[in-house]
XYZ file of N, CA and C in Angstrom:
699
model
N 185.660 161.132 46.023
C 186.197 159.934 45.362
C 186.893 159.052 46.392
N 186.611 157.803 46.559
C 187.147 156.661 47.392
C 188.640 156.569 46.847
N 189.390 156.156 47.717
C 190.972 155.551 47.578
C 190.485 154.206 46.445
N 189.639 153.455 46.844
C 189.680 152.805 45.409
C 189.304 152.766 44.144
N 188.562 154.220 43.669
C 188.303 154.669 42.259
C 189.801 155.107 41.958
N 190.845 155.662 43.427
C 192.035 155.779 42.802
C 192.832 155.116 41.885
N 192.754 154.015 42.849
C 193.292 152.473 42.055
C 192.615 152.472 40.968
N 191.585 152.038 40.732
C 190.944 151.588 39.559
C 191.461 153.197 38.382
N 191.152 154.622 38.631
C 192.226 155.299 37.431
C 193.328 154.996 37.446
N 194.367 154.742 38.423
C 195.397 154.083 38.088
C 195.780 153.129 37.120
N 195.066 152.109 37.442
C 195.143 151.115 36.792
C 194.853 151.370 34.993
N 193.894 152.349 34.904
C 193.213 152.334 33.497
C 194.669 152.895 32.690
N 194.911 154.529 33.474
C 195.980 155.200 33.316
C 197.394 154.503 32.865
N 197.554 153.585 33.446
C 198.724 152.872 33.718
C 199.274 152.008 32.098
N 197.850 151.240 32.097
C 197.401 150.748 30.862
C 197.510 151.199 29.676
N 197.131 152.549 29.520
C 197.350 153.593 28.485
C 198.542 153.995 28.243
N 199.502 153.696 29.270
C 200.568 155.114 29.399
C 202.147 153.632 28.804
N 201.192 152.767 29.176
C 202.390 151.567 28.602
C 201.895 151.418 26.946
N 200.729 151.357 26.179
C 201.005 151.560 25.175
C 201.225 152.535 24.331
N 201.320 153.407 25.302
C 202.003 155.194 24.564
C 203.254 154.568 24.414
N 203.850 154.193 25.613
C 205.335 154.967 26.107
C 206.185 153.313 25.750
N 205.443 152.663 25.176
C 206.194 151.263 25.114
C 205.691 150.750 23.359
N 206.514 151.647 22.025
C 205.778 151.347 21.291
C 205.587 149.891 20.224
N 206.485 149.046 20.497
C 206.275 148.235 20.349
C 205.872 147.044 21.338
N 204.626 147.402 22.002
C 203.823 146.857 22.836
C 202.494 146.279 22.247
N 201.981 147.353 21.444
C 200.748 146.770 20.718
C 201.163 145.917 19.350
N 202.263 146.227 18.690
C 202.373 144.724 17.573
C 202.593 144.025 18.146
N 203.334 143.682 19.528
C 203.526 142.524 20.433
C 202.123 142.205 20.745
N 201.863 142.270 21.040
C 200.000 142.175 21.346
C 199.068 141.549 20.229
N 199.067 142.500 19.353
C 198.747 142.450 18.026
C 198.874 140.773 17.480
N 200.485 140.776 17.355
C 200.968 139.263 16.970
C 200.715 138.011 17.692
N 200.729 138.376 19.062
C 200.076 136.945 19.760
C 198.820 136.974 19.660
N 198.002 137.648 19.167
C 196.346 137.700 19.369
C 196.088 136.897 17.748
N 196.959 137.244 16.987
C 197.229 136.522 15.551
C 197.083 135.106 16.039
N 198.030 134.715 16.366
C 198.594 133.609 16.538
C 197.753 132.664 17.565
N 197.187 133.447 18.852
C 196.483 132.854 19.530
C 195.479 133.371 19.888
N 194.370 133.523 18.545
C 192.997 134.440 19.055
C 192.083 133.418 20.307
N 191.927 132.749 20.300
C 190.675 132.458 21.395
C 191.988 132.580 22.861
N 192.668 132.484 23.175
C 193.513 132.537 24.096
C 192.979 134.156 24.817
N 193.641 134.969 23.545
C 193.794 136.326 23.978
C 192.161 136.738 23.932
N 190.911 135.992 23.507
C 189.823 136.299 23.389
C 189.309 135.849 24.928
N 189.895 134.696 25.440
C 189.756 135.002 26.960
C 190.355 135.712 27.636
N 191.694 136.363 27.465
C 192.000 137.078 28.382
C 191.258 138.675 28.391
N 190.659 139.225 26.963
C 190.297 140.379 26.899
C 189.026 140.028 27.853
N 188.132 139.541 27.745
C 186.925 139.049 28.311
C 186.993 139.040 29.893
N 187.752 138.280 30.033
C 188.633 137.792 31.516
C 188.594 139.482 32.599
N 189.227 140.044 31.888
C 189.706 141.434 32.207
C 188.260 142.196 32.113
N 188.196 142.656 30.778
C 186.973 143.541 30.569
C 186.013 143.270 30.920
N 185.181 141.899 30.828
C 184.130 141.585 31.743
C 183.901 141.671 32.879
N 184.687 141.279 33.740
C 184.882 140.985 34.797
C 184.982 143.082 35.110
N 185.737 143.815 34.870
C 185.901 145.152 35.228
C 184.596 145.807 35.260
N 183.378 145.283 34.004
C 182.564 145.951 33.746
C 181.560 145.483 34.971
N 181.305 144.616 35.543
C 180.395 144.223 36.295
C 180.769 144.742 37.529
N 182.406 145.086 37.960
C 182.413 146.080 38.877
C 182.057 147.270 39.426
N 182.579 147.586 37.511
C 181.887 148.890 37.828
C 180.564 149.367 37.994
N 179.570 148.180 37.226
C 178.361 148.560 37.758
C 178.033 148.205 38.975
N 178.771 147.213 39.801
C 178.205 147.317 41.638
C 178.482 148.633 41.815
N 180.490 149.338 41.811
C 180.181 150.207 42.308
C 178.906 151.412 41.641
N 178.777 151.474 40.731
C 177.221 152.294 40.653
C 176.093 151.942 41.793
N 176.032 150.780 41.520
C 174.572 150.683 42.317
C 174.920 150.211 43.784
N 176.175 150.359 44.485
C 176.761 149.976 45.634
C 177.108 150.571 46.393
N 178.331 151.570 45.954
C 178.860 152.547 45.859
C 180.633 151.555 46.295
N 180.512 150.074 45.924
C 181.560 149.611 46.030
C 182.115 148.520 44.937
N 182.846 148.248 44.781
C 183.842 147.267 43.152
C 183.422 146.134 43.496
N 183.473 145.505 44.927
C 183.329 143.937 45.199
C 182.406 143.889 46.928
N 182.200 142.426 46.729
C 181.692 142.268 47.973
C 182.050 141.197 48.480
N 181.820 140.450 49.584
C 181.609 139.094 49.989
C 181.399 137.818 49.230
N 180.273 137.894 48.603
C 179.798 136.824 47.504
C 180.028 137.453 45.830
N 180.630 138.504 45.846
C 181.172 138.389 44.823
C 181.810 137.566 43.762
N 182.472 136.698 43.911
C 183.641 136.062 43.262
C 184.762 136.794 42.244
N 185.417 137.321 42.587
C 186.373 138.122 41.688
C 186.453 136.928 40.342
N 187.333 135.855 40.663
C 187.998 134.573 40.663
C 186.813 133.936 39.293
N 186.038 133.350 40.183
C 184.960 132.918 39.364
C 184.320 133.277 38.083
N 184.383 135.254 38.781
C 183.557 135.657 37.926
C 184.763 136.015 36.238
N 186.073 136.166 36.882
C 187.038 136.105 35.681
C 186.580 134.810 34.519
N 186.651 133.965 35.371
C 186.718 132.540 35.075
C 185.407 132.376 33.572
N 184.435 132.521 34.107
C 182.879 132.392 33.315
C 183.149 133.924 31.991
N 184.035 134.961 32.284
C 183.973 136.171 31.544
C 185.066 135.736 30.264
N 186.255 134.802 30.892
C 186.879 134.412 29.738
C 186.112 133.344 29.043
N 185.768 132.320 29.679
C 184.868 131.395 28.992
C 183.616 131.886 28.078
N 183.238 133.120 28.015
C 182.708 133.850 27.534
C 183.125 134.625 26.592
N 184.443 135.183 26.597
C 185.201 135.178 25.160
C 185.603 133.930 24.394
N 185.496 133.052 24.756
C 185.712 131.622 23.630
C 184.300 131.665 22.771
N 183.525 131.854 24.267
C 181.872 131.346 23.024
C 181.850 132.260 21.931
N 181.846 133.945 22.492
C 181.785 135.393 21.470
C 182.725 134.684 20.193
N 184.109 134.451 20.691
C 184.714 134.424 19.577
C 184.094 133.302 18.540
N 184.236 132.060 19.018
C 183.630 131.160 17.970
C 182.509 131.749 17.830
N 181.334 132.444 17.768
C 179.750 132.632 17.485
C 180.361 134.066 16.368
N 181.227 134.429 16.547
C 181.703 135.742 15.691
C 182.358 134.797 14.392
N 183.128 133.990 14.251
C 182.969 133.000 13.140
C 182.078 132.440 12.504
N 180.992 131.799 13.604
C 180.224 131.265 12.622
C 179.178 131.888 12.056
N 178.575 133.046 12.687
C 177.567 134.225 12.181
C 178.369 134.556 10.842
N 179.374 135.183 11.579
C 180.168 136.138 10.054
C 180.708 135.455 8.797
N 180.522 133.875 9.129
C 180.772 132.915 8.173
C 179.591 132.369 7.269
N 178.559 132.416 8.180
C 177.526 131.360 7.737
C 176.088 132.692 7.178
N 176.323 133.640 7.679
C 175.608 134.761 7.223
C 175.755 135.531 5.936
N 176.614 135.370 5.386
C 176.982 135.653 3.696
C 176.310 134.484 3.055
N 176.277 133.077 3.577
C 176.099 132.189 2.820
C 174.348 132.325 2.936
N 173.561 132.575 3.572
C 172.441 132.549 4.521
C 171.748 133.598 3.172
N 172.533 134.895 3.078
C 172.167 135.520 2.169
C 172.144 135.332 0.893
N 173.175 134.873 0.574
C 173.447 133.902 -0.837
C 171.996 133.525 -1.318
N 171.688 132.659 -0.521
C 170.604 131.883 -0.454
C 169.018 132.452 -1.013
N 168.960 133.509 -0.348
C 167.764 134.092 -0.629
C 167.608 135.136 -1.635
N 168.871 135.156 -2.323
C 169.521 135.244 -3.430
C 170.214 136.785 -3.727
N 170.631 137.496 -2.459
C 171.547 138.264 -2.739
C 172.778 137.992 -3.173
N 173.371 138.926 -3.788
C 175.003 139.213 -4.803
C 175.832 139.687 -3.899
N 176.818 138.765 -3.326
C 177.991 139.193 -2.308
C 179.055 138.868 -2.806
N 180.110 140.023 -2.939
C 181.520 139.594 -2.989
C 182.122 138.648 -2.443
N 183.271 137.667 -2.675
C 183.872 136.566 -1.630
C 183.730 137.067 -0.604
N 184.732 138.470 0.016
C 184.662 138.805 0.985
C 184.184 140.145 1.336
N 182.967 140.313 1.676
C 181.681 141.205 1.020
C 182.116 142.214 2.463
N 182.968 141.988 3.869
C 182.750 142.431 4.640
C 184.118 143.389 4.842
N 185.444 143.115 3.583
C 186.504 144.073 3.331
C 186.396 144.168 2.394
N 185.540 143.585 1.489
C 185.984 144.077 -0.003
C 184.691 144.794 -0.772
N 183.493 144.611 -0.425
C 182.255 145.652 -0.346
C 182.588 146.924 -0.467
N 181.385 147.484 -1.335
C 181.208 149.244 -0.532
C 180.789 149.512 0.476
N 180.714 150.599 0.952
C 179.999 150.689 2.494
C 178.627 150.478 2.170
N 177.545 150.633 1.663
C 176.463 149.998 1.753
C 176.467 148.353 1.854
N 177.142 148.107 0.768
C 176.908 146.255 1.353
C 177.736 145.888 2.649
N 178.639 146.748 2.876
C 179.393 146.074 4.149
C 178.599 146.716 5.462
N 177.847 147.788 5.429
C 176.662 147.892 6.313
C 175.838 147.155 6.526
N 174.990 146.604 5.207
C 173.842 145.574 5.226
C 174.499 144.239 5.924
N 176.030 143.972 5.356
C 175.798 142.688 6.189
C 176.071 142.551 7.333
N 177.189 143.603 8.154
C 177.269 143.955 9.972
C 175.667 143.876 10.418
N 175.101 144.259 9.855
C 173.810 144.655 10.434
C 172.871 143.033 10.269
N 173.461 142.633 9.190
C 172.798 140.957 9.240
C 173.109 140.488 9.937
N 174.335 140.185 10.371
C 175.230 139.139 11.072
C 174.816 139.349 12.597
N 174.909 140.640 12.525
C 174.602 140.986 14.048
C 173.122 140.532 14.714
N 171.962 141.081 13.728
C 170.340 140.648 13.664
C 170.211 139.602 14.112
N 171.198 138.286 13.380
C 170.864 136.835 13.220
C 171.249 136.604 14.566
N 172.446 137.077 14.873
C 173.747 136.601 16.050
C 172.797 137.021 17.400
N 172.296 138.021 17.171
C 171.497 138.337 18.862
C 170.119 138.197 18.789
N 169.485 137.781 17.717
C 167.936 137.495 17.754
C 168.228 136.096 18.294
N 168.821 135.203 17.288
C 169.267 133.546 17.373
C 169.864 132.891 18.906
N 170.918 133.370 18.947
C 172.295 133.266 19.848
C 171.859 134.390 20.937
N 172.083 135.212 21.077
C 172.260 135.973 22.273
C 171.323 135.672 23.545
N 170.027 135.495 23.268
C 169.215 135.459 24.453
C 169.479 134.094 25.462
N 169.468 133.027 24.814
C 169.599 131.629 25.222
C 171.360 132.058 26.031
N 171.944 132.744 25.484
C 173.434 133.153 26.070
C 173.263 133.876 27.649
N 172.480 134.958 27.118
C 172.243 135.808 28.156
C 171.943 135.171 29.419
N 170.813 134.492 29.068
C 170.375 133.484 30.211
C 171.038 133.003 30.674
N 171.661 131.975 30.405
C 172.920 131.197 30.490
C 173.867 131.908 31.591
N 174.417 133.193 31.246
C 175.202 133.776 32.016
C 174.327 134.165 32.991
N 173.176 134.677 32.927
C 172.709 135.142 34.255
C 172.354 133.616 35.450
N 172.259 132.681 35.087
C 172.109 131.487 35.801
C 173.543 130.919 36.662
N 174.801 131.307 35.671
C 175.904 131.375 36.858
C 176.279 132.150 37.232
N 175.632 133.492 37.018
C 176.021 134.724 38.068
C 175.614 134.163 39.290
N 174.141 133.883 39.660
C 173.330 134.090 40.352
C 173.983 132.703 41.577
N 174.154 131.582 40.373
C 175.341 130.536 41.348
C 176.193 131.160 42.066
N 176.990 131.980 41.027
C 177.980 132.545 42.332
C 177.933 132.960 43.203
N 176.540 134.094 43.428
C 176.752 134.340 44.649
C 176.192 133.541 45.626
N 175.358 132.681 44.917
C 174.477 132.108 46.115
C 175.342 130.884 46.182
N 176.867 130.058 45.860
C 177.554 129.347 46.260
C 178.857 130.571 47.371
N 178.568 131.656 47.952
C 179.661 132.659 48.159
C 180.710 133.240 47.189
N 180.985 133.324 46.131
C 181.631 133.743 45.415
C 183.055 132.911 45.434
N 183.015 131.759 46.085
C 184.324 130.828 45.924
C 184.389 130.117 45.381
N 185.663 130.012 44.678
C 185.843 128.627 43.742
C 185.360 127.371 43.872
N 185.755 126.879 45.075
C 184.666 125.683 45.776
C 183.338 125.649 45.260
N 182.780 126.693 45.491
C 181.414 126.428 45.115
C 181.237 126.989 43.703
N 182.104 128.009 42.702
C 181.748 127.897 41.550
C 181.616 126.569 41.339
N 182.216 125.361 41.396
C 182.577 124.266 40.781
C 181.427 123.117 41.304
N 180.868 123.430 42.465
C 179.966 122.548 42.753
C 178.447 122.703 41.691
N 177.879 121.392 41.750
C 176.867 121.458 40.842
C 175.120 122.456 40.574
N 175.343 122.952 39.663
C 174.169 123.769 39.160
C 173.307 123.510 39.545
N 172.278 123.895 40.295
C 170.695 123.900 40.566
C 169.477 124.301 39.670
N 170.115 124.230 38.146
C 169.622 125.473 37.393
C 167.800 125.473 37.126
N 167.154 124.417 37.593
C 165.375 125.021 37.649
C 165.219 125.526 38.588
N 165.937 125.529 40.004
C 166.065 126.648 41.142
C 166.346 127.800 40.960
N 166.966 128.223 40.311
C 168.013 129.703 39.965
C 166.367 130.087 38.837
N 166.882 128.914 37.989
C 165.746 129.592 36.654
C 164.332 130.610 37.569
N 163.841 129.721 38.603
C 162.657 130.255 39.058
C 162.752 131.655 39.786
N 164.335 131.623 40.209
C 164.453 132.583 40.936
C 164.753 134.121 40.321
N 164.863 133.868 38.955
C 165.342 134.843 37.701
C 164.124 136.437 37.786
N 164.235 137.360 37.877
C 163.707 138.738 37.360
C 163.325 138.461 35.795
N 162.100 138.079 35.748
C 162.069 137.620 34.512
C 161.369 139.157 33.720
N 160.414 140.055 34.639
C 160.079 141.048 33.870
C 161.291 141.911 33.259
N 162.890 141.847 34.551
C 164.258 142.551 33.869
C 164.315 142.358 32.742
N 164.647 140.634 32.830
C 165.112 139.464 31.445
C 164.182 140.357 30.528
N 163.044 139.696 30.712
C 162.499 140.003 29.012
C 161.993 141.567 28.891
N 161.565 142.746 29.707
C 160.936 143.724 29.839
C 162.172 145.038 29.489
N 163.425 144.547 29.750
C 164.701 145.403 29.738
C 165.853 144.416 28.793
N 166.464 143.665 29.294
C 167.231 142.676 28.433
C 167.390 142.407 27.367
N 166.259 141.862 27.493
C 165.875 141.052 25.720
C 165.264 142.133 25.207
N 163.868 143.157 25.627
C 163.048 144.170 24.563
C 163.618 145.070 24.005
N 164.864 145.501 24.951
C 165.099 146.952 25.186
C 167.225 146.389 24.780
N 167.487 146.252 25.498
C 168.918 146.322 25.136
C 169.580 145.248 23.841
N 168.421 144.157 23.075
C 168.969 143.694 22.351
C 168.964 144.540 21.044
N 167.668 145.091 20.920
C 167.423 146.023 19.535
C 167.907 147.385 19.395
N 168.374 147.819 20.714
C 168.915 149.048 20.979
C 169.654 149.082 21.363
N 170.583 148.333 21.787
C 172.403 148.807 22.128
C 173.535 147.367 21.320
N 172.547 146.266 21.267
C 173.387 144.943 21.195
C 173.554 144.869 19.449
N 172.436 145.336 18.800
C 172.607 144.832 17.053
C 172.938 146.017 16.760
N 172.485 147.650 17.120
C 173.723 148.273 16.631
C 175.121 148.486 17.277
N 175.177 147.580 18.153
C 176.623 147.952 18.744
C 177.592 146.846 17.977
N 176.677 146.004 17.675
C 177.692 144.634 16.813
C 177.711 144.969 15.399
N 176.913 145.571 14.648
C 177.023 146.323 13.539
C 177.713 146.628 13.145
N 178.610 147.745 13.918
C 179.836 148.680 14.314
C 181.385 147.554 14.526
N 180.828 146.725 15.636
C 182.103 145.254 16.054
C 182.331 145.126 14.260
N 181.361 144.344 13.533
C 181.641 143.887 12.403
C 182.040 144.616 11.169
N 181.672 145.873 11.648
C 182.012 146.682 10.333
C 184.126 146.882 10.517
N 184.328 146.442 11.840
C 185.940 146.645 12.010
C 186.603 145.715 11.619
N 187.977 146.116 11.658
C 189.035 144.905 11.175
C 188.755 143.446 11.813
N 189.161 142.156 11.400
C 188.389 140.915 12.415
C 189.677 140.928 13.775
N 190.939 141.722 13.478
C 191.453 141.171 14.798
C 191.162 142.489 16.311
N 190.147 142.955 15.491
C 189.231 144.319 16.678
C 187.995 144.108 17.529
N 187.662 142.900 16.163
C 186.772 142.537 17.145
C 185.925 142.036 18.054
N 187.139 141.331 18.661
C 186.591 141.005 20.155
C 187.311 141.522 20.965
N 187.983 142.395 20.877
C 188.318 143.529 21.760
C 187.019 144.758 22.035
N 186.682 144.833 20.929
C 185.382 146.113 20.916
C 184.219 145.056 21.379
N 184.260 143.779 21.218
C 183.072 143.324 21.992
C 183.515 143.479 23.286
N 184.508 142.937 23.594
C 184.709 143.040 25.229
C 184.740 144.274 26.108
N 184.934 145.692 24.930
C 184.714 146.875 26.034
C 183.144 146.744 25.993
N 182.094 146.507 25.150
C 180.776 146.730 25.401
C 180.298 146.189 26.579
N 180.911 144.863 27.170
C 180.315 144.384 28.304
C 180.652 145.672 29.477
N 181.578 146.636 29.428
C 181.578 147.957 30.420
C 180.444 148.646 30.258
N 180.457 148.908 29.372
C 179.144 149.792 28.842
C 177.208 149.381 28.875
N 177.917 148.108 29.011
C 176.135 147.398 29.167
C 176.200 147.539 30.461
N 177.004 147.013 31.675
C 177.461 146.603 33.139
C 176.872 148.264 33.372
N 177.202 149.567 32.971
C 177.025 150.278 33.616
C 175.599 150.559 33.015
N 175.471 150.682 31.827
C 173.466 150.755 31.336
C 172.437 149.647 32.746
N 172.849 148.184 32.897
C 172.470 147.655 33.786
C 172.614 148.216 35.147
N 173.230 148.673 35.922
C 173.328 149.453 36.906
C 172.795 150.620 36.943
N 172.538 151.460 36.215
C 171.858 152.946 35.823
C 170.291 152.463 35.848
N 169.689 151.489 34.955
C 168.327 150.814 35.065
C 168.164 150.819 36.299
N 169.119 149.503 36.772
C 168.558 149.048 38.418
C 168.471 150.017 39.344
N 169.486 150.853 39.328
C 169.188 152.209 39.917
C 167.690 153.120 39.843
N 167.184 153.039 38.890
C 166.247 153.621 38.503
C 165.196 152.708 38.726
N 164.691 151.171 38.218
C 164.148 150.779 39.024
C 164.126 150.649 40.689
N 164.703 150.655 41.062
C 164.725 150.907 42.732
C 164.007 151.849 43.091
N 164.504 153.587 42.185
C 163.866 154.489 42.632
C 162.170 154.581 42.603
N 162.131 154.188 42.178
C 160.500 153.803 41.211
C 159.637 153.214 41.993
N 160.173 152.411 42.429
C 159.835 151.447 43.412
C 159.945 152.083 44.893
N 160.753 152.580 45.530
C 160.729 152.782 46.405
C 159.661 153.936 47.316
């Protein structure tokens, strides 16, 4: 184990051991996330995103950061990325009861706490269907087009901020990844039942439980690439 997986358990450890040992830490938390959800929906993002993509370099690196990394940047695009989740988690979970309405299912006002577990299954599982068949891919993309800025501006703010090349990048995209792994494979199999689950929780959970999934995809993506490599090589 490297001196900096130290840090990084530290850090996790550390995290944990303040909302053990500090117990009115999480209603403090709790209450500003009330009060200021898209705020705290970037900072979870900010954090967790940004951690998860570390951890998959170090998988496929055997290190957290590099040169063209952008720590900075990449915070930057991961909170801006909890604003979109959060608003797209409104309007799915808003506009998807009504969607059903329509085609003439029977939903409670609020079919997603006040349901039995069968209807409050059917509709996590709608919301989610619509949210990553509809929304997610055009997203995905999206983010992979300013990853790919970042590094190829060096991972500095300077050049996050300078202007997009994006039919350059587009061409330059792994498109068999994109659609052959991405889109075939991780939207129907980790993304609609993993949001299923997001929606079946309380609403101030979840974009916290979305934001640990970006760890969990970061390291599924790194485990692939790993494996494609081997394959290849």
């Amino acid at each position: 184990m490297k001196f900096t997986d130290l840090i990084a358990a530290a850090a996790v450890v550390s995290a944990i051991l303040l909302f053990t040992a500090v117990p009115d830490a999480v209603p403090a938390l709790g209450g500003f996330a009330e009060a200021h959800p898209f705020i705290m929906s970037f900072l979870k993002f900010a954090i967790l995103g940004t951690l998860g993509e570390m951890v998959a370099l170090r998988i496929a690196t055997k290190r957290y950061t590099h040169r063209t990394f952008g720590l900075m940047p990449r915070c930057l695009v991961w909170g801006s990325i909890g604003l979109v989740i959060h608003t797209a988690f409104i309007v799915y979970a808003t506009g998807t009861p009504n969607f059903l309405m329509g085609l003439g299912f029977s939903l409670p006002p609020d079919a997603l706490a006040d349901g039995d577990f069968a209807t409050r299954l059917g509709l996590a599982f709608s919301i989610s269907a619509l949210m990553n068949i509809l929304f997610a891919p055009l997203f995905m993309l999206a983010h992979g087009v300013v990853s790919m800025h970042i590094e190829k501006t060096g991972g500095s703010l300077l050049g996050f901020f300078s202007p997009i090349h994006i039919s350059k990048l587009l061409g330059d995209i792994d498109w068999n990844m994109v659609w052959g792994f991405v889109f075939k494979k991780t939207i129907p199999f980790f993304w609609i039942p993993a949001h299923t689950i997001t929606f079946l929780l309380p609403p101030e959970l979840r974009v916290l439980f979305a934001a640990a999934l970006g760890i969990v995809l970061g390291v599924i993506l790194a485990l692939a690439s790993l494996k494609r490599n081997e394959a290849t090589a």
